Amino acid sequence: MDNDNQLADWRARALRLAHQVNSVMVGQQRAVHLMLIAVFARGHVLLEGDVGVGKTTLLRAMARGLGGGYERLEGTVDLMPSDMAYHTFIDEQGRPRVEPGPVLRHGEALATFFFNEINRARPQVHSLLLRLMAERTMHAFNREYRFPHLLVFADRNRIEREETFELPAAARDRFFMEIGIAAPTERDALRSLMFDTRYHDADTLIDQVEPGLVDYTALNAFSQTLQDSVTVSETLQNYALDLWQVVRAPAAHGIELDDVDIEALVAGGGSPRGMSMMVRAARVNAWLAERDMVVPEDIRAVLLETTGHRIFFNPVYEIRRDEIIGRLIEAAVARVAAP
Amino acid sequence: MSVRQRSIVGVLSLICALLIWGDVAAQTRPEIGLSIDEPRAYGHVVGDRVQRALHLQLPPGFRLERASLPRSGEQSYWLDLAAVDIRTAQASGGAVSVRLDYQLFYAPLQATRRELPGLDLAAVNTGGERITRSVPAFVFTMSPILELNPDARFGDAENDLLLADAVPMRPAVAGPRWATFAGLTIALSALLIWAWAAGYLSARARGPFAKAWLSLRRQRRAPAAAQALRTVHRAFDETAGQAVFADDLDAFIAAHPVFADLVDDIATFFDFSRRYFFAATQPADCDNGELLAGLERLVRRCRKRELNA
């Protein structure tokens, strides 16, 4: 009973956070929902989207709701791994100084770290970031810094390909979700974005979100409680396995996509980590929908974001990934029946 | 007694002595007793099998020497010995039956005499004593099997070499034939009526819900909740052309408005199925028979809508 109360209490706060962020962002309900899932599943997120669709605003609003430290770093071609740990400058007396950099500045209180344009940074930076993500630790000033409450959000620039370093498969697999953020298409939403003055100043907008609505220090423990409380039945396990197999080997399961040679589409991918991430996210989705069991709809709701970036296409199709992966997932969902 | 009388007595005594001596000789020298069952000696044609049965009576202590019997197989260009069958009777000491089974391959152009070869039978005892008995050859006639020449006097055509076969008598079948026909007609019509009533004939049989309905009826004997629920799920999936879940119900109804008035029942079904398959504990109110009956009702109504679609 106590457990149920705790679940309900946290759910109410989570939904209030989503509501408040949605009132700041226009037409991003799905992205907000998925971010909320990632936060409660304690997974790092790779954001994808055009310039100016509100990724930073969304992240800042979320970070404010979660409380804790928020840091942001811009990926550039000359960024070095040490730049994440150290801030070097010349002080007022003209002496060189080294102080904790963006990652270390908040110490253990760092809750949200936003790495903007991750593919502009060099692979050395990627590997340090990936270690930070996987182990939530960083070595600097001759000691180990721990960030138990850290969530990393990274953003990938999709427009330019010059002077960028594409994330390798292993790196993409580390991300819990890859969320695509598109500009809203509804005419009303676009109209208010253009003409409503409250959307012109992001800072005032973000201030509308109640700070520390969800206690970020308790999230790890609660996330475990949540995962333990939501049932995954045997039927659902079979469904998830079937779905996974169809996505990995679509040709063998009779999936057909227009304008795609399905036999040559999937080159590999689909890690066991991906499967566990998918189920993790589905559990959170079920909890948010006030259910104590995972149903196929939960899997379906998170399938694209949790597994799409783990499936690797042959190079000829990789360039059209965004367009194809959605269709592939959609076809798999339509094909696999449950119970 | 005169000289004449004395000579007669002498001759008679000599004859008696000879007879007695012969008898004694016969008793001292063992012999093989033989009687033969011969086949008929005439009317054999090519391909016939002819059997000679030799009934032997061996003296005590003697046994038949197998090597003195002919070996089965080809005996000559026209004669095969198909089998040699030796039977020793247990009870009667020394009685042995040998059956020689010959097959004739001689094709005579006219009645001809042939003979089955004779043979010398031998018997031995443990002391190495060997006695023989010869079996005479068997002479018989073989007949040709040439066809009858056509004879114009009897209305034969020039090429009518063989007599026509006799026409067999036909049993009267008119009555049974009608009965069979009538029975088959009745059975077939009954089958058609049943198939029509069961829905096998109409377009209904091709719809997903019609199939589900038939399947549910078949499950009546052993109702199982999971199987019945799955059957109904597949009907919805097939109707929609993709997997349908509880959350898809609105879209399903929008795409198939004929089911609109059943939306509450369908929602109840999806909700129950969800609890049945995905919850940690299965719903308590779950009697397989009742559930099956409920599903049958739902599917029957869906089938009706399906027909009207």
XYZ file of C-alpha atoms in Angstrom:
648
model
C 0.000 0.000 0.000
C 2.824 2.306 0.953
C 4.490 1.413 -2.270
C 1.310 2.244 -4.196
C 1.093 5.622 -2.496
C 4.686 6.356 -3.332
C 4.121 5.400 -6.977
C 0.998 7.538 -7.202
C 2.665 10.482 -5.492
C 5.636 10.422 -7.808
C 3.372 9.988 -10.795
C 1.378 13.080 -9.880
C 4.592 15.101 -9.654
C 5.934 13.699 -12.886
C 2.734 14.532 -14.725
C 2.754 18.043 -13.243
C 6.311 18.482 -14.487
C 5.268 17.287 -17.949
C 2.314 19.638 -17.889
C 4.435 22.611 -16.918
C 7.087 21.861 -19.534
C 4.358 21.431 -22.124
C 3.000 24.834 -21.258
C 6.444 26.252 -21.970
C 6.993 24.262 -25.158
C 4.501 24.320 -27.986
C 3.525 21.104 -29.722
C 6.243 18.895 -28.183
C 4.012 16.623 -26.092
C 5.585 13.439 -27.410
C 9.150 14.653 -26.899
C 8.325 15.834 -23.360
C 6.706 12.495 -22.582
C 9.741 10.575 -23.837
C 12.128 12.834 -21.921
C 10.105 12.176 -18.812
C 10.442 8.431 -19.450
C 14.193 8.819 -19.861
C 14.453 10.812 -16.635
C 12.566 8.187 -14.640
C 14.381 5.311 -16.307
C 17.675 7.096 -15.593
C 18.831 6.955 -19.205
C 20.876 9.328 -21.295
C 19.265 10.879 -24.311
C 20.510 11.873 -27.711
C 18.334 14.635 -29.114
C 18.015 15.152 -32.810
C 16.402 18.054 -34.460
C 16.709 21.088 -36.628
C 18.163 24.314 -35.404
C 15.814 26.467 -33.359
C 13.106 23.951 -32.610
C 13.522 24.471 -28.881
C 15.806 21.663 -27.766
C 17.725 23.884 -25.353
C 14.550 25.434 -23.964
C 13.090 21.993 -23.460
C 16.200 20.797 -21.650
C 16.451 23.867 -19.482
C 12.796 23.583 -18.519
C 13.269 19.932 -17.613
C 16.459 20.661 -15.694
C 14.708 23.366 -13.707
C 11.881 20.987 -12.846
C 14.359 18.352 -11.719
C 16.507 20.731 -9.720
C 20.188 20.083 -9.276
C 23.012 21.409 -11.365
C 22.624 22.091 -15.055
C 25.612 22.495 -17.346
C 25.915 22.945 -21.027
C 28.875 22.491 -23.332
C 29.157 23.291 -27.023
C 30.900 20.729 -29.144
C 33.517 22.253 -31.409
C 36.235 20.797 -33.537
C 38.999 22.120 -31.226
C 37.350 21.053 -27.981
C 39.705 18.811 -25.989
C 38.679 16.252 -23.356
C 40.381 18.336 -20.658
C 38.082 21.235 -21.493
C 35.253 19.230 -19.959
C 37.056 18.900 -16.647
C 39.096 22.066 -16.371
C 38.425 25.746 -16.863
C 41.718 27.547 -17.578
C 41.939 31.318 -17.615
C 44.135 34.278 -16.678
C 43.009 35.884 -13.422
C 42.978 39.548 -12.441
C 46.628 39.397 -11.342
C 47.588 38.056 -14.757
C 48.376 34.596 -13.490
C 47.135 31.442 -15.196
C 44.453 29.707 -13.155
C 42.871 26.262 -13.378
C 39.443 25.770 -11.897
C 36.872 22.982 -12.186
C 35.336 22.980 -15.634
C 31.714 22.524 -16.669
C 31.410 18.899 -15.549
C 33.061 19.327 -12.169
C 31.694 22.731 -11.260
C 28.569 21.420 -9.488
C 30.240 18.369 -7.970
C 27.827 15.613 -7.060
C 24.896 17.938 -7.537
C 25.251 17.835 -11.311
C 21.930 16.472 -12.531
C 21.716 17.503 -16.166
C 24.571 17.829 -18.566
C 23.762 19.060 -22.031
C 26.313 18.424 -24.735
C 25.331 20.496 -27.704
C 26.277 19.396 -31.219
C 28.087 16.308 -30.057
C 29.153 15.381 -33.575
C 31.238 18.541 -33.882
C 33.520 17.344 -31.074
C 36.391 14.968 -31.715
C 36.280 11.252 -30.896
C 38.594 11.837 -27.873
C 35.874 14.004 -26.371
C 33.241 11.410 -27.266
C 35.103 8.699 -25.401
C 35.402 10.799 -22.259
C 31.735 11.659 -22.453
C 30.827 8.013 -22.957
C 32.786 7.081 -19.856
C 30.992 9.809 -17.958
C 27.720 8.377 -19.172
C 28.500 4.731 -18.494
C 30.208 5.088 -15.129
C 29.029 8.511 -13.980
C 32.571 9.280 -12.828
C 35.400 11.512 -14.017
C 39.030 11.676 -12.975
C 40.416 15.175 -12.427
C 42.580 17.102 -9.965
C 44.089 13.770 -8.939
C 40.870 12.345 -7.632
C 37.718 10.733 -8.803
C 34.542 12.779 -9.080
C 31.261 10.919 -8.859
C 27.977 12.100 -10.329
C 25.337 9.651 -9.099
C 22.395 11.772 -10.278
C 23.752 12.703 -13.665
C 21.766 12.479 -16.855
C 23.478 13.382 -20.115
C 21.550 14.924 -22.934
C 23.364 15.319 -26.204
C 22.295 16.991 -29.370
C 23.383 16.040 -32.831
C 23.561 18.488 -35.684
C 21.971 16.890 -38.698
C 22.382 19.648 -41.240
C 26.085 19.856 -41.887
C 28.401 16.991 -42.525
C 31.629 18.945 -42.910
C 33.947 19.002 -39.915
C 31.748 16.598 -37.989
C 32.646 13.298 -36.392
C 29.838 10.798 -36.646
C 29.168 8.876 -33.449
C 30.291 5.257 -33.778
C 27.811 2.439 -33.293
C 29.103 1.630 -29.816
C 28.630 5.241 -28.753
C 25.091 5.429 -30.042
C 24.266 2.200 -28.261
C 25.133 3.862 -24.939
C 22.286 6.302 -25.286
C 19.068 5.145 -23.746
C 16.961 6.987 -26.262
C 17.331 8.952 -29.390
C 14.518 11.470 -29.556
C 13.761 13.359 -32.688
C 12.451 16.862 -32.101
C 10.641 18.405 -35.000
C 9.118 21.817 -35.282
C 5.380 21.699 -34.643
C 3.327 21.490 -37.811
C -0.064 22.596 -36.542
C -0.950 26.012 -37.820
C -2.152 27.238 -34.428
C 1.049 26.206 -32.701
C 3.135 27.908 -35.368
C 1.002 31.021 -35.140
C 1.463 31.326 -31.355
C 5.203 30.654 -31.697
C 5.448 33.490 -34.189
C 3.194 36.068 -32.621
C 2.659 35.241 -28.956
C 5.039 37.485 -27.043
C 5.422 35.059 -24.144
C 7.462 32.736 -26.393
C 9.925 35.459 -27.326
C 11.908 35.394 -24.097
C 13.026 31.888 -23.205
C 14.312 32.850 -19.744
C 11.000 34.216 -18.470
C 9.276 31.253 -20.030
C 11.461 28.754 -18.210
C 10.976 30.613 -14.942
C 7.326 29.519 -15.101
C 8.404 25.938 -14.349
C 8.254 25.199 -10.646
C 11.887 24.587 -9.581
C 12.799 21.235 -8.040
C 9.352 19.775 -8.658
C 10.863 16.300 -8.790
C 13.615 15.625 -6.288
C 16.556 14.574 -8.401
C 18.446 13.045 -5.459
C 15.663 10.533 -4.831
C 15.246 9.595 -8.488
C 17.724 6.709 -8.519
C 16.069 4.924 -5.634
C 12.582 5.610 -6.918
C 13.483 4.444 -10.391
C 14.453 1.073 -8.941
C 11.188 0.877 -6.995
C 9.297 1.692 -10.138
C 11.060 -0.985 -12.185
C 10.339 -3.564 -9.483
C 6.665 -2.633 -9.209
C 5.605 -2.949 -12.830
C 4.866 -6.452 -14.065
C 6.161 -7.811 -17.333
C 4.176 -10.960 -18.092
C 5.428 -13.905 -20.108
C 3.102 -13.034 -22.979
C 4.601 -9.576 -23.113
C 8.129 -10.939 -23.021
C 7.277 -13.068 -26.047
C 5.806 -10.068 -27.791
C 8.900 -7.963 -27.138
C 11.182 -10.758 -28.331
C 9.149 -11.277 -31.502
C 9.162 -7.575 -32.193
C 12.884 -7.362 -31.660
C 13.533 -10.242 -34.019
C 11.369 -8.761 -36.719
C 13.199 -5.448 -36.487
C 16.576 -7.158 -36.626
C 15.730 -9.451 -39.536
C 12.832 -7.836 -41.351
C 13.298 -9.814 -44.568
C 13.008 -13.157 -42.807
C 9.674 -12.078 -41.353
C 8.156 -10.902 -44.594
C 8.351 -7.165 -43.980
C 8.244 -5.117 -47.151
C 9.001 -1.422 -47.498
C 8.520 0.665 -50.599
C 11.687 1.698 -52.330
C 13.885 -0.425 -50.035
C 15.591 -3.728 -50.778
C 14.644 -5.274 -47.481
C 17.162 -8.115 -47.808
C 20.004 -5.596 -47.896
C 18.617 -3.130 -45.392
C 19.802 -4.114 -41.928
C 23.540 -4.536 -41.521
C 23.546 -5.257 -37.815
C 22.907 -3.919 -34.405
C 20.188 -4.529 -31.936
C 22.137 -5.130 -28.768
C 20.887 -6.948 -25.658
C 21.398 -3.645 -23.855
C 18.902 -2.159 -26.262
C 16.341 -4.805 -25.339
C 16.696 -4.143 -21.639
C 16.494 -0.396 -22.253
C 13.315 -0.887 -24.232
C 11.675 -2.857 -21.421
C 12.903 -0.297 -18.882
C 11.299 2.497 -20.817
C 8.110 0.490 -21.313
C 7.823 0.027 -17.557
C 8.057 3.764 -16.984
C 5.491 4.359 -19.702
C 3.137 1.896 -18.008
C 3.632 3.630 -14.686
C 2.898 7.026 -16.195
C -0.325 5.545 -17.617
C -1.304 4.390 -14.111
C -0.850 0.739 -14.894
C 1.010 -1.868 -12.829
C 1.661 -4.021 -15.902
C 3.405 -3.463 -19.188
C 1.165 -3.927 -22.234
C 2.158 -4.030 -25.917
C 1.140 -0.396 -26.286
C 3.930 0.578 -23.876
C 6.514 -1.249 -25.946
C 5.134 0.355 -29.060
C 5.281 3.827 -27.510
C 9.014 3.616 -26.835
C 10.178 1.193 -29.551
C 11.363 3.724 -32.112
C 13.241 5.918 -29.643
C 14.875 3.106 -27.685
C 15.797 0.746 -30.516
C 15.820 2.769 -33.704
C 19.328 4.118 -33.177
C 20.681 0.670 -32.323
C 19.781 -0.833 -35.684
C 22.423 -0.170 -38.309
C 21.625 -0.041 -41.976
C 23.819 -0.735 -44.917
C 25.585 2.461 -46.028
C 23.353 2.959 -49.035
C 20.359 3.201 -46.716
C 22.132 4.809 -43.747
C 21.898 8.201 -45.399
C 18.105 7.843 -45.543
C 17.938 6.461 -41.992
C 15.494 8.959 -40.546
C 12.964 8.236 -43.195
C 13.375 4.443 -43.260
C 13.696 3.584 -39.571
C 10.256 4.958 -38.776
C 8.665 2.945 -41.543
C 10.527 -0.195 -40.507
C 9.409 0.089 -36.880
C 5.877 0.870 -37.980
C 5.772 -2.189 -40.234
C 7.151 -4.406 -37.471
C 4.572 -3.135 -34.994
C 1.788 -3.781 -37.475
C 3.107 -7.269 -38.203
C 3.684 -8.677 -34.729
C 0.488 -9.580 -32.932
C -0.075 -10.114 -29.238
C -1.188 -11.914 -27.245
C 8.442 -145.402 -53.647
C 9.474 -145.636 -57.322
C 12.370 -143.818 -58.881
C 9.907 -141.504 -60.549
C 8.185 -140.739 -57.301
C 11.521 -140.250 -55.609
C 12.667 -137.833 -58.303
C 9.436 -135.851 -57.977
C 9.912 -135.664 -54.201
C 13.546 -134.688 -54.814
C 12.557 -131.909 -57.208
C 9.841 -130.731 -54.830
C 12.243 -130.767 -51.916
C 14.763 -128.863 -54.006
C 12.110 -126.286 -54.898
C 11.097 -126.072 -51.259
C 14.713 -125.749 -50.246
C 15.263 -123.080 -52.840
C 12.137 -121.246 -51.710
C 13.158 -121.491 -48.057
C 16.686 -120.453 -48.847
C 15.393 -117.547 -50.876
C 13.114 -116.573 -48.021
C 15.911 -116.760 -45.530
C 18.140 -114.819 -47.909
C 15.401 -112.243 -48.183
C 15.165 -111.956 -44.468
C 18.893 -111.596 -43.977
C 19.359 -109.013 -46.733
C 17.502 -105.748 -45.784
C 15.511 -103.957 -48.454
C 13.892 -100.587 -48.993
C 10.137 -100.870 -49.317
C 8.724 -98.621 -52.025
C 5.312 -97.585 -53.229
C 4.776 -94.753 -55.665
C 1.804 -92.421 -56.100
C 2.086 -91.548 -59.754
C 0.309 -88.639 -61.435
C -1.994 -89.320 -64.322
C -0.108 -90.418 -67.368
C -1.890 -88.332 -70.002
C -3.280 -84.896 -70.734
C -0.315 -82.830 -69.563
C 0.485 -79.602 -71.352
C 3.367 -77.166 -71.248
C 3.673 -75.435 -67.857
C 1.950 -78.195 -65.883
C 3.359 -79.310 -62.590
C 3.607 -83.074 -62.107
C 4.217 -84.660 -58.754
C 5.568 -88.120 -57.927
C 5.196 -89.208 -54.323
C 7.578 -91.987 -53.242
C 6.633 -93.750 -50.034
C 9.677 -95.538 -48.654
C 9.880 -98.031 -45.859
C 13.448 -98.165 -44.606
C 14.736 -101.158 -42.678
C 15.459 -100.554 -39.008
C 18.702 -98.712 -38.417
C 18.818 -97.306 -41.929
C 18.383 -93.804 -43.034
C 17.842 -92.324 -46.446
C 20.933 -91.079 -48.197
C 19.948 -87.589 -49.271
C 22.605 -87.497 -51.968
C 20.797 -90.235 -53.868
C 17.859 -87.915 -54.441
C 17.933 -85.588 -57.423
C 18.668 -81.948 -56.669
C 16.000 -79.405 -57.423
C 16.610 -77.223 -60.443
C 16.845 -77.692 -64.140
C 16.966 -81.384 -65.049
C 16.934 -81.029 -68.813
C 15.955 -78.469 -71.425
C 12.282 -79.240 -70.919
C 12.095 -80.398 -67.341
C 12.535 -78.545 -64.077
C 12.459 -80.110 -60.665
C 10.764 -77.352 -58.711
C 11.009 -78.892 -55.263
C 12.086 -82.018 -53.426
C 10.087 -82.450 -50.279
C 11.146 -85.133 -47.767
C 8.921 -86.018 -44.862
C 9.845 -88.496 -42.173
C 6.905 -89.666 -40.145
C 7.727 -89.689 -36.447
C 5.444 -92.480 -35.350
C 6.000 -95.118 -38.031
C 9.637 -96.067 -37.760
C 11.429 -95.926 -41.082
C 8.581 -94.503 -43.210
C 9.796 -91.682 -45.414
C 7.805 -89.759 -48.010
C 9.608 -88.066 -50.843
C 7.625 -85.763 -53.064
C 9.212 -84.761 -56.345
C 7.567 -81.736 -57.864
C 8.367 -81.395 -61.557
C 7.335 -78.668 -63.980
C 7.066 -79.402 -67.699
C 8.317 -76.958 -70.303
C 7.997 -79.119 -73.314
C 5.702 -77.677 -75.988
C 4.739 -80.612 -78.260
C 3.163 -80.074 -81.644
C 1.241 -83.318 -81.253
C 0.596 -85.734 -78.430
C 4.016 -87.080 -77.429
C 5.327 -89.520 -74.859
C 7.870 -88.224 -72.404
C 9.341 -89.672 -69.290
C 10.266 -88.450 -65.851
C 13.681 -89.980 -65.178
C 14.057 -92.913 -62.845
C 16.440 -92.796 -59.934
C 18.349 -95.027 -57.552
C 17.537 -94.450 -53.928
C 20.073 -95.445 -51.334
C 19.943 -95.937 -47.607
C 22.806 -96.444 -45.164
C 23.056 -97.626 -41.573
C 25.544 -96.762 -38.937
C 27.629 -99.794 -39.771
C 28.337 -98.370 -43.212
C 26.076 -100.874 -44.969
C 24.485 -99.363 -48.059
C 21.397 -100.671 -49.826
C 19.751 -99.267 -52.938
C 16.385 -99.352 -54.550
C 15.726 -98.122 -58.063
C 12.653 -96.135 -58.929
C 11.497 -96.644 -62.482
C 11.087 -93.796 -64.922
C 7.525 -92.522 -65.306
C 6.210 -92.393 -68.829
C 3.328 -90.102 -69.744
C 1.915 -88.244 -72.708
C 2.023 -84.500 -73.279
C -0.554 -82.774 -75.418
C -0.182 -79.683 -77.609
C -2.074 -76.486 -76.801
C -2.527 -75.297 -80.357
C -5.573 -73.178 -81.116
C -8.576 -74.541 -82.932
C -8.568 -73.848 -86.626
C -11.342 -71.494 -87.724
C -14.132 -73.358 -89.436
C -16.498 -71.578 -91.769
C -19.203 -74.143 -91.063
C -19.543 -72.821 -87.571
C -19.591 -69.211 -88.718
C -15.957 -68.500 -87.797
C -14.218 -65.701 -89.612
C -10.858 -66.437 -91.114
C -8.952 -64.939 -88.163
C -11.153 -66.279 -85.381
C -8.526 -68.492 -83.998
C -9.850 -68.694 -80.462
C -13.309 -69.381 -79.259
C -14.972 -66.381 -77.716
C -15.174 -66.385 -73.920
C -18.440 -67.303 -72.428
C -20.386 -64.277 -71.338
C -20.816 -64.351 -67.532
C -24.297 -64.042 -66.172
C -25.131 -60.561 -65.044
C -26.797 -60.162 -61.693
C -29.871 -57.941 -61.620
C -28.623 -54.563 -60.368
C -31.424 -52.189 -61.264
C -32.937 -52.261 -57.773
C -29.710 -51.849 -55.779
C -28.529 -49.224 -58.254
C -31.562 -47.057 -57.607
C -31.200 -47.552 -53.880
C -27.554 -46.528 -54.014
C -28.341 -43.481 -56.113
C -31.146 -42.419 -53.825
C -29.009 -42.970 -50.721
C -26.144 -40.959 -52.120
C -28.481 -38.150 -53.141
C -29.982 -37.991 -49.682
C -26.547 -38.071 -48.035
C -25.208 -35.378 -50.332
C -28.203 -33.111 -49.801
C -27.915 -33.605 -46.051
C -24.252 -32.648 -46.256
C -25.083 -29.569 -48.331
C -27.836 -28.497 -45.951
C -25.537 -28.956 -42.976
C -22.717 -27.057 -44.659
C -25.102 -24.252 -45.533
C -26.465 -24.131 -41.996
C -22.979 -24.207 -40.481
C -21.968 -21.320 -42.676
C -19.436 -23.128 -44.818
C -21.060 -22.177 -48.115
C -21.745 -18.478 -47.903
C -19.360 -15.552 -48.093
C -19.471 -15.527 -44.305
C -17.048 -18.424 -44.272
C -14.346 -16.220 -45.709
C -14.543 -13.405 -43.159
C -12.173 -13.320 -40.171
C -15.004 -13.304 -37.659
C -16.778 -16.187 -39.399
C -13.602 -18.200 -39.140
C -13.165 -17.176 -35.514
C -16.745 -18.198 -34.790
C -16.227 -21.649 -36.286
C -12.977 -21.986 -34.406
C -14.634 -21.021 -31.115
C -17.367 -23.597 -31.735
C -14.707 -26.224 -32.220
C -13.127 -25.194 -28.926
C -16.345 -25.915 -27.031
C -15.203 -29.419 -26.195
C -12.124 -28.203 -24.315
C -12.512 -24.485 -23.549
C -9.222 -22.741 -22.852
C -9.277 -19.039 -22.099
C -5.946 -18.149 -23.711
C -6.720 -19.951 -26.943
C -10.214 -18.488 -27.208
C -8.977 -14.946 -26.524
C -6.218 -15.363 -29.088
C -8.726 -16.567 -31.671
C -10.766 -13.390 -31.235
C -7.625 -11.233 -31.286
C -6.591 -12.772 -34.602
C -10.019 -11.972 -36.047
C -9.584 -8.303 -35.125
C -5.991 -8.309 -36.434
C -7.055 -9.858 -39.711
C -9.952 -7.449 -40.124
C -7.654 -4.472 -39.515
C -4.773 -5.907 -41.533
C -2.386 -5.294 -38.654
C -1.986 -6.007 -34.967
C -4.781 -4.319 -32.999
C -4.379 -3.508 -29.303
C -6.668 -1.963 -26.763
C -5.414 1.555 -27.471
C -6.092 1.102 -31.194
C -9.796 0.548 -30.685
C -10.831 4.077 -31.680
C -8.786 3.903 -34.864
C -10.210 0.456 -35.570
C -13.787 1.669 -35.204
C -13.020 4.689 -37.347
C -11.680 2.451 -40.098
C -14.485 -0.131 -39.719
C -17.576 1.815 -38.683
C -19.845 -1.249 -39.003
C -18.612 -2.351 -35.590
C -19.394 1.029 -34.011
C -22.447 -0.135 -32.046
C -20.383 -2.957 -30.481
C -17.653 -0.645 -29.281
C -18.422 -1.161 -25.585
C -18.381 -4.946 -25.864
C -15.185 -4.880 -27.884
C -13.590 -2.566 -25.328
C -14.616 -4.975 -22.558
C -13.013 -7.798 -24.498
C -9.746 -5.917 -24.984
C -9.688 -4.865 -21.367
C -10.251 -8.415 -20.156
C -7.639 -9.798 -22.523
C -5.144 -7.208 -21.346
C -5.680 -8.151 -17.732
C -5.591 -11.838 -18.605
C -2.355 -11.795 -20.547
C -0.340 -8.976 -19.037
C -1.272 -8.551 -15.406
C 0.718 -10.169 -12.634
C -2.367 -11.992 -11.406
C -5.042 -13.252 -13.745
C -8.602 -12.018 -13.345
C -10.501 -14.016 -10.748
C -13.784 -14.036 -12.658
C -12.511 -16.415 -15.281
C -14.540 -19.527 -15.993
C -13.383 -20.950 -19.288
C -16.810 -22.180 -20.385
C -18.562 -18.886 -19.612
C -15.761 -16.909 -21.182
C -15.988 -18.969 -24.344
C -19.747 -18.482 -24.489
C -19.282 -14.723 -24.053
C -16.658 -14.579 -26.761
C -18.896 -16.612 -29.049
C -21.701 -14.085 -28.524
C -19.371 -11.196 -29.338
C -17.926 -12.914 -32.393
C -21.370 -13.889 -33.650
C -22.480 -10.271 -33.532
C -19.256 -9.140 -35.165
C -19.804 -11.717 -37.866
C -23.228 -10.279 -38.566
C -21.695 -6.785 -38.960
C -18.988 -8.272 -41.107
C -21.645 -9.663 -43.467
C -23.295 -6.260 -43.757
C -20.012 -4.507 -44.421
